CSV table of C-alpha atoms and ligand atoms in Angstrom, one decimal:
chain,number,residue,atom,x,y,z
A,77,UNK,CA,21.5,128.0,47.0
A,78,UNK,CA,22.9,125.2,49.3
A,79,UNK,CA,26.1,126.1,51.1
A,80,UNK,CA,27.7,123.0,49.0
A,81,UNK,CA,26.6,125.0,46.0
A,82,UNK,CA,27.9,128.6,47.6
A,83,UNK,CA,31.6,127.0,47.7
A,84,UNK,CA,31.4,126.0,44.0
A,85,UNK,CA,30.1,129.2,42.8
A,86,UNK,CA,32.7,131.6,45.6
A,87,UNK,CA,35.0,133.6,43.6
A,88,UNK,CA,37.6,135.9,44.8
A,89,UNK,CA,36.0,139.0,42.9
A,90,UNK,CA,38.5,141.4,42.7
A,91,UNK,CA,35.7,143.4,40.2
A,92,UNK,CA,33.2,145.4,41.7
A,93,UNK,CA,30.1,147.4,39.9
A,94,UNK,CA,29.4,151.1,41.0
A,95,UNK,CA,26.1,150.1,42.9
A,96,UNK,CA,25.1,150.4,46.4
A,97,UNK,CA,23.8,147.8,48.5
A,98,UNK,CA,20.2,148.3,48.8
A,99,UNK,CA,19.3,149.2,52.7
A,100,UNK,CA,17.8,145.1,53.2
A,101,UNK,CA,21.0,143.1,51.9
A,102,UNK,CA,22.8,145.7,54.4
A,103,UNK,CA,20.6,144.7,57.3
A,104,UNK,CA,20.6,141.0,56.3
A,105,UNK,CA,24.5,141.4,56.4
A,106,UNK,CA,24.6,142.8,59.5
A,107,UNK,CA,22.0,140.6,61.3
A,108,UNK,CA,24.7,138.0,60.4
A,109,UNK,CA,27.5,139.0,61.3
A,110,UNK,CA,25.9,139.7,64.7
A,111,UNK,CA,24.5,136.2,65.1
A,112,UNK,CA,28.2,134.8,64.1
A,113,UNK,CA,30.0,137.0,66.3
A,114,UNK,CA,27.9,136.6,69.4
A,115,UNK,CA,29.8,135.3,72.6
A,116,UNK,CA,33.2,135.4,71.1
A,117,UNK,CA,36.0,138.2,71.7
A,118,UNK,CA,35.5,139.2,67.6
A,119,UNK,CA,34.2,141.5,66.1
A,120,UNK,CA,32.7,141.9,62.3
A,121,UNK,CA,31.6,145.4,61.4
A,122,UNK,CA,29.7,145.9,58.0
A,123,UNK,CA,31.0,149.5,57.0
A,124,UNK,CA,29.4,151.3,54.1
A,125,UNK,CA,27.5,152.4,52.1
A,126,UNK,CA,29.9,155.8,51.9
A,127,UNK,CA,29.1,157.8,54.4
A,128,UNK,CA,30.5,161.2,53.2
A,129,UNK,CA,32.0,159.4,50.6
A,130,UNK,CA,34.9,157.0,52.7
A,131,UNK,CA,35.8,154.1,50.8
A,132,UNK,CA,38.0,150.8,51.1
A,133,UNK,CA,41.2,151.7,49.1
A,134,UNK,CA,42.3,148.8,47.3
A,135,UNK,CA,45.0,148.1,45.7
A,136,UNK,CA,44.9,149.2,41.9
A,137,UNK,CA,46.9,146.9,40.4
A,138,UNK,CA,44.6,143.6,42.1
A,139,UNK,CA,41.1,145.6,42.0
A,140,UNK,CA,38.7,147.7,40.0
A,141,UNK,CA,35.7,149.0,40.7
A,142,UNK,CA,34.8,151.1,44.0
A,143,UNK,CA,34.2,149.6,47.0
A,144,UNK,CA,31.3,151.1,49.2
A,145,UNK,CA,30.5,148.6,51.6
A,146,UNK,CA,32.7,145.6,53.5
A,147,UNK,CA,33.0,143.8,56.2
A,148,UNK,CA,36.2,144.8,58.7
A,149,UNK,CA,36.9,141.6,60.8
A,150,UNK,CA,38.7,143.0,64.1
A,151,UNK,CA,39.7,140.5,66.8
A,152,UNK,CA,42.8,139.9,69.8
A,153,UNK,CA,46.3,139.4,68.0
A,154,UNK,CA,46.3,135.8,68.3
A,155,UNK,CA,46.4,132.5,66.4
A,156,UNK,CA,43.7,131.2,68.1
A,157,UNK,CA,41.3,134.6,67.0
A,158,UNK,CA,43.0,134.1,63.6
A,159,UNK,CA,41.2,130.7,63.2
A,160,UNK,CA,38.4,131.8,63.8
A,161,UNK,CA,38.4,134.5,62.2
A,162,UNK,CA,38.8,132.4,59.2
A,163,UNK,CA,36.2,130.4,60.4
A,164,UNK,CA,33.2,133.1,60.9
A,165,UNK,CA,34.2,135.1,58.1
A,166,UNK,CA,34.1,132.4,55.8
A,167,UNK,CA,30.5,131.8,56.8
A,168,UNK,CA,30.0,135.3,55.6
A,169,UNK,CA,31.7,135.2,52.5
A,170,UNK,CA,29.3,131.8,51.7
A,171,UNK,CA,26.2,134.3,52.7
A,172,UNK,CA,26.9,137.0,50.6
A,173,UNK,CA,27.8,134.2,47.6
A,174,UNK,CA,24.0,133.2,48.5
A,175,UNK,CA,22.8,136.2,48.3
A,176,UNK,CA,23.9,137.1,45.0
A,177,UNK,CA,27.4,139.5,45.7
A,178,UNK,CA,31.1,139.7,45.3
A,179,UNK,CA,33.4,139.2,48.2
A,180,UNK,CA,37.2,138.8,48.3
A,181,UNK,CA,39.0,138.0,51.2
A,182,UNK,CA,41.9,140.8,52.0
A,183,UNK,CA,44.5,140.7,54.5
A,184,UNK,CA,47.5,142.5,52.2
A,185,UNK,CA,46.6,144.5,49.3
A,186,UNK,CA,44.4,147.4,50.5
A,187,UNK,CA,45.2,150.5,52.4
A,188,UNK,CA,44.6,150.2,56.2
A,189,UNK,CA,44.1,153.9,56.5
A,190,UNK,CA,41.3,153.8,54.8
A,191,UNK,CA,39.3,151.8,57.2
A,192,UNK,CA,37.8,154.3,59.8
A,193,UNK,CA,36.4,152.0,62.7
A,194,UNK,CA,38.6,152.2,65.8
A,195,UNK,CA,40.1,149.8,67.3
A,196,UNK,CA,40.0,149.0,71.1
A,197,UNK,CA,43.5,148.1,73.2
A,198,UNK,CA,44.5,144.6,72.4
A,199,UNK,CA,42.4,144.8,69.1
A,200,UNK,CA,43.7,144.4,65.6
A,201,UNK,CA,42.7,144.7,62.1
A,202,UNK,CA,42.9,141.4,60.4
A,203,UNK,CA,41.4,141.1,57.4
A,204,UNK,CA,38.1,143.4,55.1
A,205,UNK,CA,36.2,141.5,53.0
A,206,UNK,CA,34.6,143.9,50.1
A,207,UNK,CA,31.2,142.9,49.5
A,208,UNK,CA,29.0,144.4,46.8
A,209,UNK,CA,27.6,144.0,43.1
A,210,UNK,CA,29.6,142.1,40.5
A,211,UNK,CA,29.8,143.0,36.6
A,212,UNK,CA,27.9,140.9,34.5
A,213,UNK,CA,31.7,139.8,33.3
A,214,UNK,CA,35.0,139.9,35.0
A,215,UNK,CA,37.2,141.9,33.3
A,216,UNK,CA,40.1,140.5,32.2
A,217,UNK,CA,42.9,141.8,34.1
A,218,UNK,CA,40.8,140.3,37.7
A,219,UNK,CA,40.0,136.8,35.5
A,220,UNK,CA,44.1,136.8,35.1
A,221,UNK,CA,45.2,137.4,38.4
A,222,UNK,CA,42.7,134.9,39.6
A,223,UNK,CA,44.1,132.1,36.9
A,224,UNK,CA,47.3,132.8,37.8
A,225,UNK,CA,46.9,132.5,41.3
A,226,UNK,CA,44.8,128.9,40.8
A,227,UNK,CA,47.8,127.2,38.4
A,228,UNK,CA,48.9,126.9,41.9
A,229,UNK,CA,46.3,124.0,42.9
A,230,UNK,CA,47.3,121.8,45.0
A,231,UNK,CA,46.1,118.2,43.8
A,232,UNK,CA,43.9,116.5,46.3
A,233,UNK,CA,46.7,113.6,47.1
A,234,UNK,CA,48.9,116.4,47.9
A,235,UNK,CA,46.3,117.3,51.2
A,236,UNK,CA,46.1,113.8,52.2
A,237,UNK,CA,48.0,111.7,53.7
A,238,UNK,CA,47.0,107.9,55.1
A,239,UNK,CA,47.3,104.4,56.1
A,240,UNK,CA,45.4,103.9,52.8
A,241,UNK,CA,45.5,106.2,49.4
A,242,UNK,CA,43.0,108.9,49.8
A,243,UNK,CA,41.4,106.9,46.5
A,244,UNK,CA,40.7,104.0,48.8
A,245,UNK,CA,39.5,106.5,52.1
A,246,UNK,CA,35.8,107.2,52.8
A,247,UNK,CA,34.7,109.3,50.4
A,248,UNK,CA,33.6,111.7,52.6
A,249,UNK,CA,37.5,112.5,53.0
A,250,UNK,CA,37.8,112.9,49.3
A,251,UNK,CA,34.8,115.6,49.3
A,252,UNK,CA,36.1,117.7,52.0
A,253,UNK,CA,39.4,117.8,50.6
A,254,UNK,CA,38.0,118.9,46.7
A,255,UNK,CA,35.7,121.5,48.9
A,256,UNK,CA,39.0,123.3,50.6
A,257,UNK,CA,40.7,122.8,47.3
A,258,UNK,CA,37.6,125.3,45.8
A,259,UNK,CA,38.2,127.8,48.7
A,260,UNK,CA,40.0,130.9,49.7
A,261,UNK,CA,43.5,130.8,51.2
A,262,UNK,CA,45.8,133.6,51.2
A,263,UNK,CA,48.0,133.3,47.8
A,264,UNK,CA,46.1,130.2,47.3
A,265,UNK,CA,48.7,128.1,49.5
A,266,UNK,CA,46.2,125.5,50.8
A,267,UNK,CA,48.3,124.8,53.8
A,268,UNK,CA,46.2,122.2,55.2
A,269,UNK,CA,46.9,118.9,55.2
A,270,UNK,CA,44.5,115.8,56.5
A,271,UNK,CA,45.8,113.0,58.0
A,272,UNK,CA,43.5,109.9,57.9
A,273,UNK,CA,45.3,106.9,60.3
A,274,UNK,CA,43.6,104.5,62.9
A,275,UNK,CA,40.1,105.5,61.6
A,276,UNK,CA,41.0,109.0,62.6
A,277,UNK,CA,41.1,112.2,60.6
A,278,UNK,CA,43.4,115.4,61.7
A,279,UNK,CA,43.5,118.1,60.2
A,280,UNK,CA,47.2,119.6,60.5
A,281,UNK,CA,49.8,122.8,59.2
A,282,UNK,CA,52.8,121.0,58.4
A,283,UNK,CA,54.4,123.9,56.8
A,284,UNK,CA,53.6,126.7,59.2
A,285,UNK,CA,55.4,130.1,58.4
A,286,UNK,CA,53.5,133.7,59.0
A,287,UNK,CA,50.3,133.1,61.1
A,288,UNK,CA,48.0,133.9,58.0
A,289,UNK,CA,47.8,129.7,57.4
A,290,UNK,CA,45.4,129.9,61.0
A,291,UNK,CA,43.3,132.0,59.0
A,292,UNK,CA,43.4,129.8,55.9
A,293,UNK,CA,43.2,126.5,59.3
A,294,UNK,CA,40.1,128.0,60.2
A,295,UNK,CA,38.4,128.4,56.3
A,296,UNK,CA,39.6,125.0,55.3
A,297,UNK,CA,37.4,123.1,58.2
A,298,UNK,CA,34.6,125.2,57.7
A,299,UNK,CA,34.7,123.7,54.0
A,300,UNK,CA,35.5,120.7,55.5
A,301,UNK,CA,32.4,120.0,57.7
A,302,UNK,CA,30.3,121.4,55.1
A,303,UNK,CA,31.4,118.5,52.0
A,304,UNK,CA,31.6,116.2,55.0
A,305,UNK,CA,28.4,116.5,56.0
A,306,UNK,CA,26.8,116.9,52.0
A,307,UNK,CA,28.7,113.3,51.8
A,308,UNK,CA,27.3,111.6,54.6
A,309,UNK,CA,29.8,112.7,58.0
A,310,UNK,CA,28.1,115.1,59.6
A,311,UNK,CA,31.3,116.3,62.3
A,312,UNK,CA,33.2,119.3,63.4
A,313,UNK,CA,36.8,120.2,63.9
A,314,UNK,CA,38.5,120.6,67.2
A,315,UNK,CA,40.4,123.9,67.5
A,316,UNK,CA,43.9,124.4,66.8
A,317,UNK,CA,46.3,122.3,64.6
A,318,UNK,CA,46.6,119.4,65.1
A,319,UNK,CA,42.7,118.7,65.3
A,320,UNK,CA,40.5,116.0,65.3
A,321,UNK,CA,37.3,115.4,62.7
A,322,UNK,CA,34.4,114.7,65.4
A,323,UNK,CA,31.8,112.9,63.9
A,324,UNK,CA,28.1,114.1,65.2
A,325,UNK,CA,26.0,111.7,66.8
B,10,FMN,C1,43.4,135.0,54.5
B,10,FMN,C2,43.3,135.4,53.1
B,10,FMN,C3,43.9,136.6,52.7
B,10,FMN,C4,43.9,137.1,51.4
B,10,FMN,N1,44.4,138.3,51.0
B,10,FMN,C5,44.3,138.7,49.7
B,10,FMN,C6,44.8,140.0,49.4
B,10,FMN,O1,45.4,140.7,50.2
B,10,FMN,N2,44.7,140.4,48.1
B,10,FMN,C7,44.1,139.6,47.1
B,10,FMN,O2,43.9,140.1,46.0
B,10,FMN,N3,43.6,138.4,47.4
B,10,FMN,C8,43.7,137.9,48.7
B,10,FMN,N4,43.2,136.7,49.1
B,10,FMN,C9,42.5,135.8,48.0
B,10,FMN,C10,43.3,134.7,47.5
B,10,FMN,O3,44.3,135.1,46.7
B,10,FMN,C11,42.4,133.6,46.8
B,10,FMN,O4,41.5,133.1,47.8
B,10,FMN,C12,43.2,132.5,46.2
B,10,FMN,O5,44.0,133.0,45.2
B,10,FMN,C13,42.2,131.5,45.5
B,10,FMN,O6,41.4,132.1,44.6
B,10,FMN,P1,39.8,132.1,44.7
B,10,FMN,O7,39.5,132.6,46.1
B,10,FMN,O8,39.4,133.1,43.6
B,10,FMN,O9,39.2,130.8,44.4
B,10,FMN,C14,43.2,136.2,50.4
B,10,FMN,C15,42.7,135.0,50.8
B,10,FMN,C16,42.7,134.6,52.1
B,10,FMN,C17,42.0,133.4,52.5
């Protein structure tokens, strides 16, 4: 599976089957996270499977199924961290979709109690990311939570704005846009908006409100570069918002 093809198949699975993770998808997780994490101030720790039987609490009424193994992404309490947080653990979410599992992003609806690993000074908690075995079949409930969440959408003209109509942009601009349209952001608010003027694209948070939209910033480029580059426009994203689309090479 292509990354392109990981964003198109990514859910947010809020259903998860009563199965362990098999001891080589745990070290293949946590061989990851290590590579993504190296040299920067994060850290990404793969807890599980239930040691002595400690599990993420979720939220009832959002999630079923039990939860043995996720990833706790622990950082500095900054917007800065919080992109990249987005950023990293997006790149992990897009590996587990490879290799087969569920993941859902979760920065509200769990317990924080019931994550065990201690935090250093400065440190905080940002988001866990379940990761494990999906049902054959979403159950209901999760499939309408998710559908109501998505009848938010954004259309694609509503991310863009231009000299020209995003109809008449490279299309390269069109494919990153429908790729962070297909991805995660927290109640589905797709916050980012992608200014193309002067032969220049930024990528910018016009409506800015409760830090969270850095985290959804930093998943939205990754997206980004990853259409962009499936199109044609190989690039990466300065940091921050406003950025700038650097095209490689
Ligand atoms: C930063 C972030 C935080 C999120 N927090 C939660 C959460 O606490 N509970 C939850 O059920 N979903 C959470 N989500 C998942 C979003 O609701 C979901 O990505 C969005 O509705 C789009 O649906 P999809 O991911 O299934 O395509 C979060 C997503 C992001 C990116």
């Amino acid at each position: 599976m292509t990354p392109m093809e990981a964003i198109e198949a990514r859910i947010s699975c809020r259903a998860y089957a009563d199965e362990p993770l098999d001891q080589g998808s745990l070290n293949e997780l946590r061989a990851y996270t290590e590579e993504l994490t190296r040299g920067t101030d994060l850290r990404f720790v793969i807890v599980g499977p239930a040691e002595g039987g400690a599990r993420l609490k979720l939220v009832k009424r959002m999630f079923t199924g039990k939860v043995s193994t996720y990833a706790a992404l622990i950082g500095p309490d900054d917007n800065p961290t919080r992109e990249k947080v987005g950023y990293l653990g997006e790149k992990l979410v897009l590996k587990a979709t490879q290799m087969g599992l569920g993941s859902c992003w979760v920065a509200g609806t769990f317990d924080r109690a019931s994550v065990s690993e201690p935090l250093a000074a400065g440190e905080v908690l940002h988001d866990v990311i379940p990761l494990g075995h999906m049902p054959a079949k979403q159950p209901f409930a999760q499939r309408a939570i998710r559908a109501g969440l998505r009848k938010r959408d954004r259309r694609p003209e509503a991310l863009y704005q231009g000299s020209v109509p995003l109809a008449e942009a490279p299309a390269w601009i069109a494919a990153g846009v429908d790729a962070v349209i297909k991805g995660p952001s927290a109640v589905n608010e797709q916050p980012v908006v992608f200014v193309w003027e002067d032969e220049r694209l930024t990528a910018t948070l016009p409506y800015g409100k409760r830090n969270l939209e850095y985290t959804d910033l930093g998943i939205a480029k990754l997206h980004f570069e990853i259409a962009a580059e499936a199109a044609g426009m190989a690039g990466a994203w300065n940091a921050g918002a406003p950025a700038t689309f650097v095209p490689r090479g």
